[in-house]
Amino acid sequence: MNKWYQIREQSAGTLRLELLWFIYKIFDIRFLKFVLWFVVLFIVPFAKPARSATKQYEKILNKYQHEHGIKETKISSFSHIYAFACAMLDKMVASSDKRQKIKFAIHKNADWDDFQSCLKENHGAFLICSHLGNIEALSAFPDGKNKKMHAFMQISQNETFHKFMTRHNIATNTIIYPTEDINIGVASTMYDFLQNGDLVMMAGDRTSPGTPTRYENVSFLGKNCRFPIGTFKFAKSLSHPIFAICVMNIKHEKYGIYVKKLDNTNIHDMVAQYALFLEKLVLKYPKQWFNFFDFFENGENEAEN
């Protein structure tokens, strides 16, 4: 299978996105997801890389579940890709239409209290997200709507969808920056934003195409998996609180927010904390793992217990 940055937006054609958006504006999100079921039914036979990734993920997940006495989860390629497509729709409408009211349930703990303090007291925070769940739904969270979110993404790999989001002014409180352009000047600018109480966000579950050999091997679902060092070093260098965060689809348009404050004294420990946070949520929401590539390419060897 290809690396994640070698996979193009096969199902995100401009005309297809505009048609779905047109249907949504006339009807509502549930009708659109009904239409999307048929769209995905057409797409799946042509999505061999995604099907292969789902099969590999299910095999590794089931082995881990079996070894830990957890009921095994059966995941079909269709259900997995359809769940991803629905997440994309929720991403489109999360903050663009007042008819669409996304509800949130908070997983409250001490880490959530710290994150809430950052929001209420106008302190900046660095958020390390992932491709688990639907982080873009966070833009509709009431407590964060007045916060500017400075999010980094690989724009060249999501160019079609990014242009669509920009064209329709979706998630206007979120400013997107290309990860390809990170340098000392950008880091200094992000530090200033954090000082002003803004949020900065970057994914921590995909190695960088520019520096693919810079990673930490840590345990994830019983395998030694690669997580990028760059995200964690960038977060650490900005000297503000660092939180791992996931927004998980609970039911229909209701999302659960989970946060974990990361100890930033050691990069390897930060990555391990982050991977454990993701692992717990993957076991709780196994069909919302949306890394459709060979994530476990370095995971043929079992992780040490």
CSV table of C-alpha atoms in Angstrom, one decimal:
chain,number,residue,atom,x,y,z
A,1,MET,CA,0.0,0.0,0.0
A,2,ASN,CA,1.0,3.6,-0.6
A,3,LYS,CA,2.1,6.1,2.1
A,4,TRP,CA,-0.7,8.3,3.2
A,5,TYR,CA,0.7,11.3,1.3
A,6,GLN,CA,0.8,9.3,-1.9
A,7,ILE,CA,-3.0,8.7,-1.8
A,8,ARG,CA,-5.1,11.2,-3.7
A,9,GLU,CA,-8.7,12.4,-3.1
A,10,GLN,CA,-10.3,9.8,-5.2
A,11,SER,CA,-13.8,10.4,-3.8
A,12,ALA,CA,-13.6,14.1,-3.3
A,13,GLY,CA,-14.2,15.5,-6.8
A,14,THR,CA,-15.2,19.1,-7.1
A,15,LEU,CA,-18.5,18.3,-8.9
A,16,ARG,CA,-19.4,15.6,-6.4
A,17,LEU,CA,-18.8,17.9,-3.4
A,18,GLU,CA,-20.8,20.7,-5.0
A,19,LEU,CA,-23.7,18.3,-5.8
A,20,LEU,CA,-23.8,17.0,-2.2
A,21,TRP,CA,-23.7,20.6,-0.9
A,22,PHE,CA,-26.6,21.6,-3.2
A,23,ILE,CA,-28.7,18.7,-1.9
A,24,TYR,CA,-27.9,19.5,1.7
A,25,LYS,CA,-29.0,23.1,1.3
A,26,ILE,CA,-32.4,22.0,0.0
A,27,PHE,CA,-33.0,19.1,2.4
A,28,ASP,CA,-31.0,18.3,5.6
A,29,ILE,CA,-28.0,16.3,6.8
A,30,ARG,CA,-29.9,13.1,7.3
A,31,PHE,CA,-31.3,13.0,3.8
A,32,LEU,CA,-27.9,13.8,2.5
A,33,LYS,CA,-26.4,10.8,4.4
A,34,PHE,CA,-29.1,8.7,2.8
A,35,VAL,CA,-28.0,9.8,-0.6
A,36,LEU,CA,-24.4,9.4,0.4
A,37,TRP,CA,-25.0,5.7,1.1
A,38,PHE,CA,-25.5,5.1,-2.6
A,39,VAL,CA,-22.5,7.3,-3.5
A,40,VAL,CA,-20.3,5.2,-1.3
A,41,LEU,CA,-21.8,2.0,-2.7
A,42,PHE,CA,-20.5,3.1,-6.1
A,43,ILE,CA,-17.1,4.3,-4.7
A,44,VAL,CA,-16.1,1.2,-2.7
A,45,PRO,CA,-15.3,-1.2,-5.6
A,46,PHE,CA,-12.8,1.4,-6.9
A,47,ALA,CA,-11.2,2.1,-3.6
A,48,LYS,CA,-8.7,-0.8,-3.4
A,49,PRO,CA,-6.2,1.0,-1.1
A,50,ALA,CA,-8.9,1.9,1.4
A,51,ARG,CA,-10.3,-1.7,1.4
A,52,SER,CA,-6.8,-3.1,2.0
A,53,ALA,CA,-6.2,-0.7,4.8
A,54,THR,CA,-9.5,-1.6,6.5
A,55,LYS,CA,-8.8,-5.3,6.2
A,56,GLN,CA,-5.3,-4.8,7.8
A,57,TYR,CA,-6.7,-2.6,10.5
A,58,GLU,CA,-9.5,-5.0,11.4
A,59,LYS,CA,-7.0,-8.0,11.6
A,60,ILE,CA,-4.7,-6.1,14.0
A,61,LEU,CA,-7.6,-4.7,16.0
A,62,ASN,CA,-9.3,-8.1,16.4
A,63,LYS,CA,-6.0,-9.8,17.4
A,64,TYR,CA,-5.5,-7.1,20.1
A,65,GLN,CA,-9.2,-7.4,21.3
A,66,HIS,CA,-8.9,-11.2,21.4
A,67,GLU,CA,-5.7,-11.1,23.5
A,68,HIS,CA,-7.3,-8.7,25.9
A,69,GLY,CA,-10.7,-10.3,26.3
A,70,ILE,CA,-12.5,-7.7,24.4
A,71,LYS,CA,-15.4,-8.5,22.0
A,72,GLU,CA,-14.1,-8.5,18.5
A,73,THR,CA,-15.4,-5.8,16.1
A,74,LYS,CA,-16.2,-6.7,12.6
A,75,ILE,CA,-15.6,-3.9,10.1
A,76,SER,CA,-16.6,-4.1,6.5
A,77,SER,CA,-15.0,-1.8,3.9
A,78,PHE,CA,-18.4,-0.3,3.1
A,79,SER,CA,-19.3,0.5,6.7
A,80,HIS,CA,-15.8,1.9,7.3
A,81,ILE,CA,-15.7,4.1,4.2
A,82,TYR,CA,-19.3,5.2,4.8
A,83,ALA,CA,-18.5,6.3,8.3
A,84,PHE,CA,-15.6,8.3,7.0
A,85,ALA,CA,-17.8,9.9,4.3
A,86,CYS,CA,-20.4,10.9,6.9
A,87,ALA,CA,-17.7,12.5,9.0
A,88,MET,CA,-16.7,14.5,5.9
A,89,LEU,CA,-20.3,15.7,5.6
A,90,ASP,CA,-20.4,16.7,9.3
A,91,LYS,CA,-17.1,18.6,8.7
A,92,MET,CA,-18.8,20.5,5.8
A,93,VAL,CA,-21.8,21.6,7.8
A,94,ALA,CA,-20.4,21.9,11.3
A,95,SER,CA,-20.3,25.7,11.4
A,96,SER,CA,-21.7,26.8,8.1
A,97,ASP,CA,-25.5,26.5,8.6
A,98,LYS,CA,-27.5,27.6,11.6
A,99,ARG,CA,-30.0,24.8,10.8
A,100,GLN,CA,-27.4,22.2,11.7
A,101,LYS,CA,-27.1,22.0,15.5
A,102,ILE,CA,-24.4,19.7,16.6
A,103,LYS,CA,-24.7,18.6,20.2
A,104,PHE,CA,-21.7,17.7,22.4
A,105,ALA,CA,-21.1,15.4,25.4
A,106,ILE,CA,-18.0,16.1,27.4
A,107,HIS,CA,-15.8,13.4,28.9
A,108,LYS,CA,-15.0,15.3,32.1
A,109,ASN,CA,-11.9,14.8,34.1
A,110,ALA,CA,-9.0,16.8,35.4
A,111,ASP,CA,-7.5,17.2,31.9
A,112,TRP,CA,-10.8,18.6,30.6
A,113,ASP,CA,-10.9,21.1,33.5
A,114,ASP,CA,-7.4,22.3,32.6
A,115,PHE,CA,-8.5,22.7,28.9
A,116,GLN,CA,-11.6,24.5,29.9
A,117,SER,CA,-9.5,26.9,32.0
A,118,CYS,CA,-7.5,27.6,28.9
A,119,LEU,CA,-10.6,28.5,27.0
A,120,LYS,CA,-12.2,30.6,29.8
A,121,GLU,CA,-9.1,32.4,31.0
A,122,ASN,CA,-7.9,33.2,27.5
A,123,HIS,CA,-4.8,31.1,27.7
A,124,GLY,CA,-3.4,29.6,24.6
A,125,ALA,CA,-3.1,25.8,24.1
A,126,PHE,CA,-1.6,23.5,21.5
A,127,LEU,CA,-3.9,20.7,20.4
A,128,ILE,CA,-2.6,17.4,19.0
A,129,CYS,CA,-5.4,15.9,17.0
A,130,SER,CA,-5.5,12.7,14.8
A,131,HIS,CA,-7.5,11.0,12.1
A,132,LEU,CA,-9.7,9.3,14.7
A,133,GLY,CA,-13.2,10.7,14.9
A,134,ASN,CA,-14.0,14.1,13.4
A,135,ILE,CA,-11.9,16.9,14.9
A,136,GLU,CA,-13.4,19.5,12.6
A,137,ALA,CA,-16.7,19.2,14.5
A,138,LEU,CA,-14.9,21.1,17.3
A,139,SER,CA,-15.4,24.3,15.3
A,140,ALA,CA,-19.1,24.1,16.3
A,141,PHE,CA,-18.4,23.7,20.0
A,142,PRO,CA,-20.0,26.7,21.8
A,143,ASP,CA,-17.2,27.3,24.2
A,144,GLY,CA,-14.7,27.5,21.4
A,145,LYS,CA,-16.6,29.5,18.8
A,146,ASN,CA,-15.0,32.8,19.9
A,147,LYS,CA,-11.5,31.3,19.7
A,148,LYS,CA,-9.3,31.5,16.7
A,149,MET,CA,-8.0,28.0,15.7
A,150,HIS,CA,-4.8,27.9,13.7
A,151,ALA,CA,-4.7,24.5,12.2
A,152,PHE,CA,-1.9,22.9,10.2
A,153,MET,CA,-2.6,20.4,7.5
A,154,GLN,CA,-1.0,18.8,4.4
A,155,ILE,CA,-2.9,21.0,1.9
A,156,SER,CA,-1.4,19.4,-1.2
A,157,GLN,CA,-2.9,16.1,-0.2
A,158,ASN,CA,-6.4,17.6,0.5
A,159,GLU,CA,-6.4,20.3,-2.1
A,160,THR,CA,-9.9,19.7,-3.5
A,161,PHE,CA,-11.6,19.5,-0.2
A,162,HIS,CA,-9.7,22.5,1.2
A,163,LYS,CA,-10.7,24.6,-1.8
A,164,PHE,CA,-14.3,23.6,-1.3
A,165,MET,CA,-14.2,24.5,2.4
A,166,THR,CA,-12.6,27.9,1.6
A,167,ARG,CA,-15.1,28.6,-1.3
A,168,HIS,CA,-18.1,28.2,1.1
A,169,ASN,CA,-16.5,29.9,4.0
A,170,ILE,CA,-16.8,26.9,6.2
A,171,ALA,CA,-15.4,27.0,9.7
A,172,THR,CA,-14.6,30.7,9.6
A,173,ASN,CA,-13.0,30.6,13.0
A,174,THR,CA,-10.4,28.2,11.7
A,175,ILE,CA,-7.3,29.4,9.8
A,176,ILE,CA,-5.5,26.7,7.8
A,177,TYR,CA,-1.8,26.7,7.3
A,178,PRO,CA,0.3,24.3,5.2
A,179,THR,CA,2.6,22.0,7.1
A,180,GLU,CA,5.0,22.3,4.2
A,181,ASP,CA,5.7,25.9,5.2
A,182,ILE,CA,6.6,25.6,8.9
A,183,ASN,CA,9.8,27.5,9.8
A,184,ILE,CA,11.2,29.6,12.6
A,185,GLY,CA,9.1,32.6,11.4
A,186,VAL,CA,5.9,30.5,11.5
A,187,ALA,CA,6.7,29.2,14.9
A,188,SER,CA,7.2,32.7,16.2
A,189,THR,CA,3.9,33.8,14.8
A,190,MET,CA,2.1,30.8,16.4
A,191,TYR,CA,3.7,31.6,19.8
A,192,ASP,CA,2.3,35.2,19.5
A,193,PHE,CA,-1.2,33.7,18.7
A,194,LEU,CA,-1.0,31.4,21.8
A,195,GLN,CA,0.0,34.4,23.9
A,196,ASN,CA,-3.2,36.1,22.7
A,197,GLY,CA,-5.3,33.1,23.8
A,198,ASP,CA,-5.7,31.4,20.5
A,199,LEU,CA,-5.5,27.6,19.8
A,200,VAL,CA,-3.0,25.9,17.5
A,201,MET,CA,-3.6,22.4,16.2
A,202,MET,CA,-1.7,19.7,14.3
A,203,ALA,CA,-2.2,16.0,13.8
A,204,GLY,CA,0.2,13.6,15.5
A,205,ASP,CA,-0.6,10.3,13.9
A,206,ARG,CA,1.0,10.6,10.4
A,207,THR,CA,4.7,10.9,9.6
A,208,SER,CA,5.8,13.9,7.6
A,209,PRO,CA,6.3,13.5,3.9
A,210,GLY,CA,9.2,15.9,4.1
A,211,THR,CA,10.9,14.1,7.0
A,212,PRO,CA,9.5,10.5,6.9
A,213,THR,CA,12.4,9.1,8.9
A,214,ARG,CA,11.8,11.4,11.9
A,215,TYR,CA,9.5,9.3,14.1
A,216,GLU,CA,9.2,7.5,17.4
A,217,ASN,CA,8.2,3.9,17.6
A,218,VAL,CA,5.7,3.3,20.3
A,219,SER,CA,3.1,0.7,21.1
A,220,PHE,CA,-0.3,1.0,19.5
A,221,LEU,CA,-2.8,-1.9,19.4
A,222,GLY,CA,0.0,-4.3,20.3
A,223,LYS,CA,2.3,-3.2,17.4
A,224,ASN,CA,5.3,-0.9,17.2
A,225,CYS,CA,4.0,2.0,15.2
A,226,ARG,CA,5.5,5.2,13.8
A,227,PHE,CA,4.4,8.5,15.1
A,228,PRO,CA,6.0,11.8,13.9
A,229,ILE,CA,8.5,13.6,16.1
A,230,GLY,CA,7.9,16.9,14.3
A,231,THR,CA,4.4,17.6,15.7
A,232,PHE,CA,5.5,17.0,19.3
A,233,LYS,CA,8.7,19.0,19.0
A,234,PHE,CA,6.8,21.9,17.5
A,235,ALA,CA,4.2,21.7,20.3
A,236,LYS,CA,6.9,21.6,23.0
A,237,SER,CA,8.9,24.5,21.5
A,238,LEU,CA,5.9,26.9,21.8
A,239,SER,CA,5.9,26.6,25.7
A,240,HIS,CA,2.2,26.4,26.2
A,241,PRO,CA,-0.1,23.6,27.5
A,242,ILE,CA,-0.4,20.6,25.2
A,243,PHE,CA,-3.5,18.5,24.9
A,244,ALA,CA,-4.3,15.4,22.8
A,245,ILE,CA,-7.9,15.8,21.6
A,246,CYS,CA,-10.4,13.7,19.8
A,247,VAL,CA,-14.0,14.5,18.8
A,248,MET,CA,-16.0,11.3,18.4
A,249,ASN,CA,-19.4,10.7,16.8
A,250,ILE,CA,-21.7,9.2,19.5
A,251,LYS,CA,-25.0,9.2,17.6
A,252,HIS,CA,-26.3,11.1,14.6
A,253,GLU,CA,-25.1,14.7,15.1
A,254,LYS,CA,-24.0,14.3,18.7
A,255,TYR,CA,-20.3,14.3,19.4
A,256,GLY,CA,-18.2,13.5,22.4
A,257,ILE,CA,-15.0,15.5,23.2
A,258,TYR,CA,-12.1,13.8,24.8
A,259,VAL,CA,-8.9,15.5,25.9
A,260,LYS,CA,-5.6,14.3,27.5
A,261,LYS,CA,-3.1,16.8,28.9
A,262,LEU,CA,0.4,15.7,27.8
A,263,ASP,CA,3.5,15.9,29.9
A,264,ASN,CA,5.9,17.7,27.7
A,265,THR,CA,9.2,16.9,29.5
A,266,ASN,CA,10.2,14.1,27.1
A,267,ILE,CA,9.3,13.6,23.4
A,268,HIS,CA,9.2,9.8,23.6
A,269,ASP,CA,6.9,9.9,26.7
A,270,MET,CA,4.7,12.5,25.0
A,271,VAL,CA,4.3,10.3,22.0
A,272,ALA,CA,3.6,7.2,24.1
A,273,GLN,CA,0.9,9.1,26.1
A,274,TYR,CA,-0.7,10.3,22.9
A,275,ALA,CA,-0.7,6.8,21.4
A,276,LEU,CA,-2.3,5.3,24.6
A,277,PHE,CA,-4.9,8.0,24.5
A,278,LEU,CA,-5.8,7.1,20.9
A,279,GLU,CA,-5.7,3.4,21.6
A,280,LYS,CA,-8.3,3.7,24.3
A,281,LEU,CA,-10.6,5.6,22.0
A,282,VAL,CA,-10.1,3.2,19.1
A,283,LEU,CA,-11.3,0.4,21.3
A,284,LYS,CA,-14.3,2.5,22.3
A,285,TYR,CA,-15.0,3.7,18.7
A,286,PRO,CA,-13.3,1.2,16.4
A,287,LYS,CA,-15.2,2.2,13.2
A,288,GLN,CA,-14.0,5.8,13.5
A,289,TRP,CA,-10.3,5.2,12.8
A,290,PHE,CA,-9.8,6.9,9.4
A,291,ASN,CA,-6.2,6.2,8.5
A,292,PHE,CA,-6.8,4.5,5.1
A,293,PHE,CA,-3.2,3.6,4.4
A,294,ASP,CA,-0.6,1.2,5.7
A,295,PHE,CA,-0.4,2.8,9.2
A,296,PHE,CA,1.0,-0.4,10.6
A,297,GLU,CA,3.8,-0.8,8.0
A,298,ASN,CA,6.4,-0.9,10.8
A,299,GLY,CA,4.1,-2.9,13.1
A,300,GLU,CA,4.9,-6.4,12.0
A,301,ASN,CA,6.9,-6.8,15.2
A,302,GLU,CA,4.9,-7.1,18.4
A,303,ALA,CA,5.3,-4.2,20.9
A,304,GLU,CA,7.1,-5.2,24.1
A,305,ASN,CA,4.9,-5.5,27.2
